[in-house]
Amino acid sequence: MSDAKRKIFIVEDQRIVAADLENTLRSLGYTVSGTAASGERAIEKVLALRPDLVLMDIRLEGPMDGIQAAERIRAVLDIPIVYLTAYADEETIVRAKTTSPFGYLVKPFNERELRGAIEIALYKHETDLLLHARLVMLAEEEARRRASEEAEKRFRLLVESVKDYAIFMLDPDGRVASWNAGATRIMGYEQSAILGTHVSAFYTEGDVELGAPEEALAASRRDGHFLGEGFLVRKDGSHFRAELRLSAVHDENGELRGFATVMRDLTEQKRAEEIQVFLDETTLLLTSSLETEGTLQKAAERAIPLLGDLCFVDIANEQGALVVCAAANKSGHEELTMELSRSIGRREGADYTFRCGGKVLHEEIESLPCMARVLGTSPELLRSLGPISYICVPIELRGRRLGVVELVRRAARGRYTPADLAVAQELGRRFGIALDNARLYREAQEAIRARDEFFMIASHELRTPLTPLQLQLEALERTLKRAGLLNDQLTGRVERCSRQIFRLTRLVESLLDVTRITAGQLVIEPETVDLCVLARDVTERFTTEASETGSKIELRSCTSIVGRWDPMRLDQVLTNLLENAVKYGCGRPIEVMIAEDGDAVRISVVDHGMGIEPEACARIFERFERAVSLKHYGGLGLGLFIARQIVEAHGGTIEAKSQPGEGSTFTVRLPRWGVALRSEVA
Ligand code: ADP
């Protein structure tokens, strides 16, 4: 920047001095950007004009002197200020110093002194600025360095403290360059022993032969990263499933510095997944069948080798003694398994768990006599097994102990841990549910069988007196008639009695039919039948009953439709439908329609009564199902069930369509000829 462009601002209250100074400055090649006579004015103008330098007279007119004005200006603007004064007392100099002036000219001064003071001030200011900028830069650099050192330290501590992951660096050749605590825990090597070793030391022989380590390094060199899952080898030679992630690390020049490696031991995760799958599959297996012995055996077999070398499921028999209900073993232990199945009564572990409900976890039993006591057999037999790990847990449900599960594993294959015990307990719980379900099912079956037997006996017993009763009633009617005593009133009574006997007979028949159907003994005897004739008979039978409720039954346009059906059973279907139409028809008209429908016939019974909720339309065809309260309408809930069984036995269908309050339509479709009839219905 040339001097000519330097803008100087003059603060001077003596106008003549100011004008003189202005001239001098111009002659020296400076630009005078402005002048001010008072401190206040000077502040205002300097802040607005932003000159390169201010020449400031200390003594000024007005309340503010030059030093105060300079203070205010420099508080806002970093601008060099050179003081001008006629004389300098000590106090003024001290005050002026606190404003860090860039120069001090004592009047009178000559051009050379003025120029020198200005140039030095400008130079000093520029140097200050540069110095300051440099200092700021250095300070920032220092702060960054500290931050990155701090971050690195924190990162190192973090990496070192991680135990679940092996985190280490490989150099560009794939040799270990750093090692954390997690790596030691997972791989078994101490840092000092492993540094410098090639990563292929962690691979299985087979993988090394296939070039897997080199491939992983090459992939991360090429793509920046590599992610793989497979078996790695620990220091002790054992294999484990691991996930390996390599990321290539480059320096600022793009040169490869190595590979950041993160390795995770997947053994636990895989085992947890396997156990979950095992438990889920076991549940599925147990719920798929109520034949417990077979399913428990299959479940025990699936527990091998995941949960052990031997697995026994011991269930209490009716005398309360444990018997082996399922036994499974890893191959090679067949004889031992058989022997242990025989020795169940002598087993300390199983006995304790079954009697007290306590779970047993022996992490490792080395002594043969101790092993023999726990497993209830001779030490000789167990010698071949070596030290064992043993678990025994109860099978119980709702406080009832049903048996125990025993697991045995050779300690060399890994000792049982509390986590294994928890899995065994879960297995025991699921076995308990399965056994309980099977028991409940057996009991329910037994109860149903007892009920059906009772129905059968009760209905036979109830039916036996009904026929003689009807005969007696008819004989009574004849006697009265012969004696000339039968008037209209008595005839009506006899008829009502007769109807009640018929009703009772039908109820008892219904019960008998249900037991027949349940036992698969519903017999259909088809013969050639005219459905219209049959329908007319049934409808006529209901005329009196219907008129008592106010309903009228109309059989629509039906002359003759012939087919092969069981007439007694079809009569029963129609009777049941009409009985319901009268009962639930609210005294409104009832229509019976019979029509040909291709190779089939369609029978519809329509009423305009109370109707049925749509959700109940399918359900009412099930045994004992009803859609009305027993308080208002009596009934056994069997009529439609029996009707459906008969219709289906004829190869037909039956359905209900209804809306509450709008009546119901029951439609039966029956094949006319061709369908091979089932003589028995399950
Ligand atoms: P029950 O009449 O002895 O109860 P059903 O098996 O004949 O037994 O009928 C089952 C249920 O279906 C009845 O309880 C009733 O709720 C309903 N239902 C049957 N027919 C009709 C109908 N025509 N109108 C209204 N509801 C009916």
PDB file of N, CA, C and O and ligand atoms in Angstrom, residues 507 576-585 605-607 609-613 616 619-630 633-643 656 658 663-666, ligand 1:
ATOM      1  N   LEU A 507     -88.432 -85.044  21.996  1.00  0.00           N
ATOM      2  CA  LEU A 507     -87.292 -84.553  22.791  1.00  0.00           C
ATOM      3  C   LEU A 507     -86.347 -85.697  23.133  1.00  0.00           C
ATOM      4  O   LEU A 507     -85.126 -85.588  22.986  1.00  0.00           O
ATOM      5  N   ASN A 576     -88.340 -80.172  12.515  1.00  0.00           N
ATOM      6  CA  ASN A 576     -87.515 -79.280  13.345  1.00  0.00           C
ATOM      7  C   ASN A 576     -87.610 -77.839  12.851  1.00  0.00           C
ATOM      8  O   ASN A 576     -87.713 -76.907  13.648  1.00  0.00           O
ATOM      9  N   LEU A 577     -87.567 -77.654  11.502  1.00  0.00           N
ATOM     10  CA  LEU A 577     -87.604 -76.293  10.961  1.00  0.00           C
ATOM     11  C   LEU A 577     -88.969 -75.647  11.220  1.00  0.00           C
ATOM     12  O   LEU A 577     -89.042 -74.477  11.602  1.00  0.00           O
ATOM     13  N   LEU A 578     -90.049 -76.436  11.053  1.00  0.00           N
ATOM     14  CA  LEU A 578     -91.386 -75.865  11.258  1.00  0.00           C
ATOM     15  C   LEU A 578     -91.652 -75.596  12.740  1.00  0.00           C
ATOM     16  O   LEU A 578     -92.268 -74.600  13.099  1.00  0.00           O
ATOM     17  N   GLU A 579     -91.159 -76.490  13.559  1.00  0.00           N
ATOM     18  CA  GLU A 579     -91.317 -76.308  15.003  1.00  0.00           C
ATOM     19  C   GLU A 579     -90.709 -74.954  15.412  1.00  0.00           C
ATOM     20  O   GLU A 579     -91.308 -74.194  16.160  1.00  0.00           O
ATOM     21  N   ASN A 580     -89.491 -74.678  14.871  1.00  0.00           N
ATOM     22  CA  ASN A 580     -88.827 -73.403  15.185  1.00  0.00           C
ATOM     23  C   ASN A 580     -89.598 -72.226  14.607  1.00  0.00           C
ATOM     24  O   ASN A 580     -89.739 -71.189  15.251  1.00  0.00           O
ATOM     25  N   ALA A 581     -90.096 -72.382  13.367  1.00  0.00           N
ATOM     26  CA  ALA A 581     -90.810 -71.283  12.718  1.00  0.00           C
ATOM     27  C   ALA A 581     -92.046 -70.908  13.536  1.00  0.00           C
ATOM     28  O   ALA A 581     -92.362 -69.732  13.701  1.00  0.00           O
ATOM     29  N   VAL A 582     -92.724 -71.937  14.085  1.00  0.00           N
ATOM     30  CA  VAL A 582     -93.911 -71.670  14.908  1.00  0.00           C
ATOM     31  C   VAL A 582     -93.486 -71.029  16.231  1.00  0.00           C
ATOM     32  O   VAL A 582     -94.061 -70.039  16.681  1.00  0.00           O
ATOM     33  N   LYS A 583     -92.399 -71.596  16.798  1.00  0.00           N
ATOM     34  CA  LYS A 583     -91.954 -71.151  18.127  1.00  0.00           C
ATOM     35  C   LYS A 583     -91.429 -69.713  18.099  1.00  0.00           C
ATOM     36  O   LYS A 583     -91.716 -68.916  18.983  1.00  0.00           O
ATOM     37  N   TYR A 584     -90.629 -69.379  17.064  1.00  0.00           N
ATOM     38  CA  TYR A 584     -89.987 -68.051  17.028  1.00  0.00           C
ATOM     39  C   TYR A 584     -90.649 -67.114  16.009  1.00  0.00           C
ATOM     40  O   TYR A 584     -90.131 -66.047  15.719  1.00  0.00           O
ATOM     41  N   GLY A 585     -91.826 -67.553  15.435  1.00  0.00           N
ATOM     42  CA  GLY A 585     -92.443 -66.796  14.328  1.00  0.00           C
ATOM     43  C   GLY A 585     -93.372 -65.685  14.758  1.00  0.00           C
ATOM     44  O   GLY A 585     -93.961 -65.017  13.903  1.00  0.00           O
ATOM     45  N   VAL A 605     -87.995 -72.751   4.462  1.00  0.00           N
ATOM     46  CA  VAL A 605     -89.008 -72.482   5.488  1.00  0.00           C
ATOM     47  C   VAL A 605     -88.809 -71.031   5.904  1.00  0.00           C
ATOM     48  O   VAL A 605     -87.741 -70.664   6.412  1.00  0.00           O
ATOM     49  N   VAL A 606     -89.843 -70.206   5.639  1.00  0.00           N
ATOM     50  CA  VAL A 606     -89.699 -68.764   5.865  1.00  0.00           C
ATOM     51  C   VAL A 606     -90.685 -68.330   6.936  1.00  0.00           C
ATOM     52  O   VAL A 606     -91.862 -68.668   6.866  1.00  0.00           O
ATOM     53  N   ASP A 607     -90.172 -67.618   7.926  1.00  0.00           N
ATOM     54  CA  ASP A 607     -91.101 -67.008   8.901  1.00  0.00           C
ATOM     55  C   ASP A 607     -90.829 -65.513   8.955  1.00  0.00           C
ATOM     56  O   ASP A 607     -89.843 -65.036   8.392  1.00  0.00           O
ATOM     57  N   GLY A 609     -90.848 -63.753  11.954  1.00  0.00           N
ATOM     58  CA  GLY A 609     -90.825 -63.556  13.404  1.00  0.00           C
ATOM     59  C   GLY A 609     -89.632 -62.761  13.904  1.00  0.00           C
ATOM     60  O   GLY A 609     -89.182 -61.814  13.263  1.00  0.00           O
ATOM     61  N   MET A 610     -89.104 -63.216  15.034  1.00  0.00           N
ATOM     62  CA  MET A 610     -88.090 -62.433  15.753  1.00  0.00           C
ATOM     63  C   MET A 610     -86.733 -62.350  15.038  1.00  0.00           C
ATOM     64  O   MET A 610     -85.965 -61.434  15.280  1.00  0.00           O
ATOM     65  N   GLY A 611     -86.432 -63.300  14.173  1.00  0.00           N
ATOM     66  CA  GLY A 611     -85.156 -63.262  13.447  1.00  0.00           C
ATOM     67  C   GLY A 611     -83.968 -63.617  14.332  1.00  0.00           C
ATOM     68  O   GLY A 611     -84.114 -63.885  15.533  1.00  0.00           O
ATOM     69  N   ILE A 612     -82.773 -63.611  13.725  1.00  0.00           N
ATOM     70  CA  ILE A 612     -81.548 -64.051  14.418  1.00  0.00           C
ATOM     71  C   ILE A 612     -80.446 -63.033  14.131  1.00  0.00           C
ATOM     72  O   ILE A 612     -80.364 -62.505  13.011  1.00  0.00           O
ATOM     73  N   GLU A 613     -79.622 -62.783  15.127  1.00  0.00           N
ATOM     74  CA  GLU A 613     -78.447 -61.913  14.910  1.00  0.00           C
ATOM     75  C   GLU A 613     -77.563 -62.578  13.848  1.00  0.00           C
ATOM     76  O   GLU A 613     -77.347 -63.796  13.918  1.00  0.00           O
ATOM     77  N   ALA A 616     -74.993 -65.167  14.776  1.00  0.00           N
ATOM     78  CA  ALA A 616     -75.426 -66.463  15.322  1.00  0.00           C
ATOM     79  C   ALA A 616     -75.890 -67.426  14.231  1.00  0.00           C
ATOM     80  O   ALA A 616     -76.107 -68.610  14.497  1.00  0.00           O
ATOM     81  N   ARG A 619     -73.613 -70.411  13.955  1.00  0.00           N
ATOM     82  CA  ARG A 619     -73.417 -71.082  15.248  1.00  0.00           C
ATOM     83  C   ARG A 619     -74.608 -71.955  15.660  1.00  0.00           C
ATOM     84  O   ARG A 619     -74.414 -73.008  16.283  1.00  0.00           O
ATOM     85  N   ILE A 620     -75.827 -71.535  15.308  1.00  0.00           N
ATOM     86  CA  ILE A 620     -77.008 -72.263  15.809  1.00  0.00           C
ATOM     87  C   ILE A 620     -77.120 -73.684  15.271  1.00  0.00           C
ATOM     88  O   ILE A 620     -77.916 -74.473  15.766  1.00  0.00           O
ATOM     89  N   PHE A 621     -76.280 -74.035  14.277  1.00  0.00           N
ATOM     90  CA  PHE A 621     -76.309 -75.407  13.763  1.00  0.00           C
ATOM     91  C   PHE A 621     -75.394 -76.328  14.566  1.00  0.00           C
ATOM     92  O   PHE A 621     -75.264 -77.501  14.265  1.00  0.00           O
ATOM     93  N   GLU A 622     -74.695 -75.725  15.584  1.00  0.00           N
ATOM     94  CA  GLU A 622     -73.815 -76.555  16.414  1.00  0.00           C
ATOM     95  C   GLU A 622     -74.617 -77.128  17.578  1.00  0.00           C
ATOM     96  O   GLU A 622     -75.669 -76.599  17.946  1.00  0.00           O
ATOM     97  N   ARG A 623     -74.034 -78.166  18.168  1.00  0.00           N
ATOM     98  CA  ARG A 623     -74.709 -78.849  19.266  1.00  0.00           C
ATOM     99  C   ARG A 623     -74.924 -77.910  20.470  1.00  0.00           C
ATOM    100  O   ARG A 623     -74.003 -77.194  20.857  1.00  0.00           O
ATOM    101  N   PHE A 624     -76.118 -77.898  21.012  1.00  0.00           N
ATOM    102  CA  PHE A 624     -76.517 -77.114  22.199  1.00  0.00           C
ATOM    103  C   PHE A 624     -76.473 -75.594  21.995  1.00  0.00           C
ATOM    104  O   PHE A 624     -76.615 -74.838  22.936  1.00  0.00           O
ATOM    105  N   GLU A 625     -76.241 -75.138  20.759  1.00  0.00           N
ATOM    106  CA  GLU A 625     -76.144 -73.688  20.532  1.00  0.00           C
ATOM    107  C   GLU A 625     -77.526 -73.085  20.394  1.00  0.00           C
ATOM    108  O   GLU A 625     -78.365 -73.602  19.657  1.00  0.00           O
ATOM    109  N   ARG A 626     -77.720 -71.955  21.063  1.00  0.00           N
ATOM    110  CA  ARG A 626     -78.997 -71.264  20.990  1.00  0.00           C
ATOM    111  C   ARG A 626     -78.733 -69.766  20.865  1.00  0.00           C
ATOM    112  O   ARG A 626     -77.685 -69.293  21.271  1.00  0.00           O
ATOM    113  N   ALA A 627     -79.717 -69.024  20.308  1.00  0.00           N
ATOM    114  CA  ALA A 627     -79.532 -67.584  20.171  1.00  0.00           C
ATOM    115  C   ALA A 627     -80.601 -66.828  20.953  1.00  0.00           C
ATOM    116  O   ALA A 627     -80.786 -65.637  20.773  1.00  0.00           O
ATOM    117  N   VAL A 628     -81.320 -67.553  21.825  1.00  0.00           N
ATOM    118  CA  VAL A 628     -82.333 -66.904  22.669  1.00  0.00           C
ATOM    119  C   VAL A 628     -82.127 -67.370  24.103  1.00  0.00           C
ATOM    120  O   VAL A 628     -81.448 -68.374  24.347  1.00  0.00           O
ATOM    121  N   SER A 629     -82.698 -66.623  25.038  1.00  0.00           N
ATOM    122  CA  SER A 629     -82.494 -67.027  26.435  1.00  0.00           C
ATOM    123  C   SER A 629     -83.481 -68.140  26.796  1.00  0.00           C
ATOM    124  O   SER A 629     -84.625 -68.163  26.321  1.00  0.00           O
ATOM    125  N   LEU A 630     -82.999 -69.030  27.646  1.00  0.00           N
ATOM    126  CA  LEU A 630     -83.797 -70.191  28.050  1.00  0.00           C
ATOM    127  C   LEU A 630     -85.027 -69.739  28.831  1.00  0.00           C
ATOM    128  O   LEU A 630     -86.069 -70.396  28.835  1.00  0.00           O
ATOM    129  N   TYR A 633     -87.612 -68.777  26.004  1.00  0.00           N
ATOM    130  CA  TYR A 633     -87.934 -69.856  25.058  1.00  0.00           C
ATOM    131  C   TYR A 633     -87.226 -71.121  25.510  1.00  0.00           C
ATOM    132  O   TYR A 633     -85.997 -71.165  25.519  1.00  0.00           O
ATOM    133  N   GLY A 634     -88.001 -72.151  25.859  1.00  0.00           N
ATOM    134  CA  GLY A 634     -87.392 -73.416  26.253  1.00  0.00           C
ATOM    135  C   GLY A 634     -86.819 -74.117  25.026  1.00  0.00           C
ATOM    136  O   GLY A 634     -87.134 -73.783  23.892  1.00  0.00           O
ATOM    137  N   GLY A 635     -85.959 -75.103  25.259  1.00  0.00           N
ATOM    138  CA  GLY A 635     -85.387 -75.846  24.131  1.00  0.00           C
ATOM    139  C   GLY A 635     -84.024 -76.395  24.490  1.00  0.00           C
ATOM    140  O   GLY A 635     -83.377 -75.906  25.421  1.00  0.00           O
ATOM    141  N   LEU A 636     -83.621 -77.437  23.768  1.00  0.00           N
ATOM    142  CA  LEU A 636     -82.333 -78.075  24.073  1.00  0.00           C
ATOM    143  C   LEU A 636     -81.213 -77.591  23.171  1.00  0.00           C
ATOM    144  O   LEU A 636     -80.055 -77.921  23.387  1.00  0.00           O
ATOM    145  N   GLY A 637     -81.537 -76.853  22.118  1.00  0.00           N
ATOM    146  CA  GLY A 637     -80.490 -76.404  21.183  1.00  0.00           C
ATOM    147  C   GLY A 637     -79.973 -77.560  20.345  1.00  0.00           C
ATOM    148  O   GLY A 637     -78.799 -77.593  19.970  1.00  0.00           O
ATOM    149  N   LEU A 638     -80.857 -78.534  20.049  1.00  0.00           N
ATOM    150  CA  LEU A 638     -80.398 -79.710  19.295  1.00  0.00           C
ATOM    151  C   LEU A 638     -81.063 -79.848  17.930  1.00  0.00           C
ATOM    152  O   LEU A 638     -80.541 -80.522  17.043  1.00  0.00           O
ATOM    153  N   GLY A 639     -82.249 -79.203  17.759  1.00  0.00           N
ATOM    154  CA  GLY A 639     -83.043 -79.383  16.538  1.00  0.00           C
ATOM    155  C   GLY A 639     -82.247 -79.088  15.276  1.00  0.00           C
ATOM    156  O   GLY A 639     -82.203 -79.915  14.347  1.00  0.00           O
ATOM    157  N   LEU A 640     -81.608 -77.924  15.207  1.00  0.00           N
ATOM    158  CA  LEU A 640     -80.869 -77.551  13.991  1.00  0.00           C
ATOM    159  C   LEU A 640     -79.602 -78.386  13.827  1.00  0.00           C
ATOM    160  O   LEU A 640     -79.185 -78.685  12.716  1.00  0.00           O
ATOM    161  N   PHE A 641     -78.989 -78.758  14.966  1.00  0.00           N
ATOM    162  CA  PHE A 641     -77.795 -79.607  14.896  1.00  0.00           C
ATOM    163  C   PHE A 641     -78.146 -80.937  14.225  1.00  0.00           C
ATOM    164  O   PHE A 641     -77.482 -81.379  13.280  1.00  0.00           O
ATOM    165  N   ILE A 642     -79.248 -81.533  14.690  1.00  0.00           N
ATOM    166  CA  ILE A 642     -79.657 -82.829  14.119  1.00  0.00           C
ATOM    167  C   ILE A 642     -80.045 -82.646  12.651  1.00  0.00           C
ATOM    168  O   ILE A 642     -79.651 -83.443  11.782  1.00  0.00           O
ATOM    169  N   ALA A 643     -80.786 -81.543  12.362  1.00  0.00           N
ATOM    170  CA  ALA A 643     -81.199 -81.293  10.973  1.00  0.00           C
ATOM    171  C   ALA A 643     -79.970 -81.217  10.065  1.00  0.00           C
ATOM    172  O   ALA A 643     -79.939 -81.813   8.986  1.00  0.00           O
ATOM    173  N   ALA A 656     -79.011 -70.584   7.222  1.00  0.00           N
ATOM    174  CA  ALA A 656     -80.027 -69.665   7.722  1.00  0.00           C
ATOM    175  C   ALA A 656     -79.684 -68.264   7.253  1.00  0.00           C
ATOM    176  O   ALA A 656     -78.517 -67.872   7.286  1.00  0.00           O
ATOM    177  N   SER A 658     -81.079 -64.343   7.997  1.00  0.00           N
ATOM    178  CA  SER A 658     -82.018 -63.691   8.895  1.00  0.00           C
ATOM    179  C   SER A 658     -81.547 -62.303   9.288  1.00  0.00           C
ATOM    180  O   SER A 658     -80.348 -62.001   9.221  1.00  0.00           O
ATOM    181  N   GLY A 663     -87.627 -61.753  10.658  1.00  0.00           N
ATOM    182  CA  GLY A 663     -87.899 -63.147  10.316  1.00  0.00           C
ATOM    183  C   GLY A 663     -86.676 -63.873   9.777  1.00  0.00           C
ATOM    184  O   GLY A 663     -85.610 -63.278   9.623  1.00  0.00           O
ATOM    185  N   SER A 664     -86.858 -65.173   9.513  1.00  0.00           N
ATOM    186  CA  SER A 664     -85.719 -65.996   9.081  1.00  0.00           C
ATOM    187  C   SER A 664     -86.118 -66.878   7.907  1.00  0.00           C
ATOM    188  O   SER A 664     -87.279 -67.256   7.773  1.00  0.00           O
ATOM    189  N   THR A 665     -85.114 -67.202   7.091  1.00  0.00           N
ATOM    190  CA  THR A 665     -85.325 -68.165   6.011  1.00  0.00           C
ATOM    191  C   THR A 665     -84.300 -69.278   6.180  1.00  0.00           C
ATOM    192  O   THR A 665     -83.098 -69.017   6.175  1.00  0.00           O
ATOM    193  N   PHE A 666     -84.778 -70.484   6.359  1.00  0.00           N
ATOM    194  CA  PHE A 666     -83.887 -71.644   6.439  1.00  0.00           C
ATOM    195  C   PHE A 666     -83.993 -72.376   5.103  1.00  0.00           C
ATOM    196  O   PHE A 666     -85.096 -72.698   4.660  1.00  0.00           O
TER     197      PHE A 666
HETATM  198  P1  ADP B   1     -83.986 -74.910  20.185  1.00  0.00           P
HETATM  199  O1  ADP B   1     -85.037 -74.345  19.338  1.00  0.00           O
HETATM  200  O2  ADP B   1     -84.392 -76.096  20.961  1.00  0.00           O
HETATM  201  O3  ADP B   1     -83.305 -73.906  21.010  1.00  0.00           O
HETATM  202  P2  ADP B   1     -82.627 -75.418  17.671  1.00  0.00           P
HETATM  203  O4  ADP B   1     -81.352 -76.143  17.406  1.00  0.00           O
HETATM  204  O5  ADP B   1     -83.828 -75.874  16.945  1.00  0.00           O
HETATM  205  O6  ADP B   1     -82.832 -75.476  19.240  1.00  0.00           O
HETATM  206  O7  ADP B   1     -82.390 -73.905  17.371  1.00  0.00           O
HETATM  207  C1  ADP B   1     -81.223 -73.278  17.841  1.00  0.00           C
HETATM  208  C2  ADP B   1     -81.451 -71.806  18.052  1.00  0.00           C
HETATM  209  O8  ADP B   1     -81.635 -71.169  16.776  1.00  0.00           O
HETATM  210  C3  ADP B   1     -82.691 -71.464  18.805  1.00  0.00           C
HETATM  211  O9  ADP B   1     -82.451 -71.498  20.215  1.00  0.00           O
HETATM  212  C4  ADP B   1     -83.001 -70.068  18.321  1.00  0.00           C
HETATM  213  O10 ADP B   1     -82.240 -69.145  19.029  1.00  0.00           O
HETATM  214  C5  ADP B   1     -82.519 -70.079  16.887  1.00  0.00           C
HETATM  215  N1  ADP B   1     -83.589 -70.288  15.899  1.00  0.00           N
HETATM  216  C6  ADP B   1     -83.855 -71.453  15.238  1.00  0.00           C
HETATM  217  N2  ADP B   1     -84.869 -71.239  14.364  1.00  0.00           N
HETATM  218  C7  ADP B   1     -85.229 -69.962  14.463  1.00  0.00           C
HETATM  219  C8  ADP B   1     -86.223 -69.113  13.816  1.00  0.00           C
HETATM  220  N3  ADP B   1     -87.037 -69.608  12.893  1.00  0.00           N
HETATM  221  N4  ADP B   1     -86.287 -67.819  14.180  1.00  0.00           N
HETATM  222  C9  ADP B   1     -85.473 -67.330  15.113  1.00  0.00           C
HETATM  223  N5  ADP B   1     -84.523 -68.040  15.757  1.00  0.00           N
HETATM  224  C10 ADP B   1     -84.405 -69.337  15.441  1.00  0.00           C
END
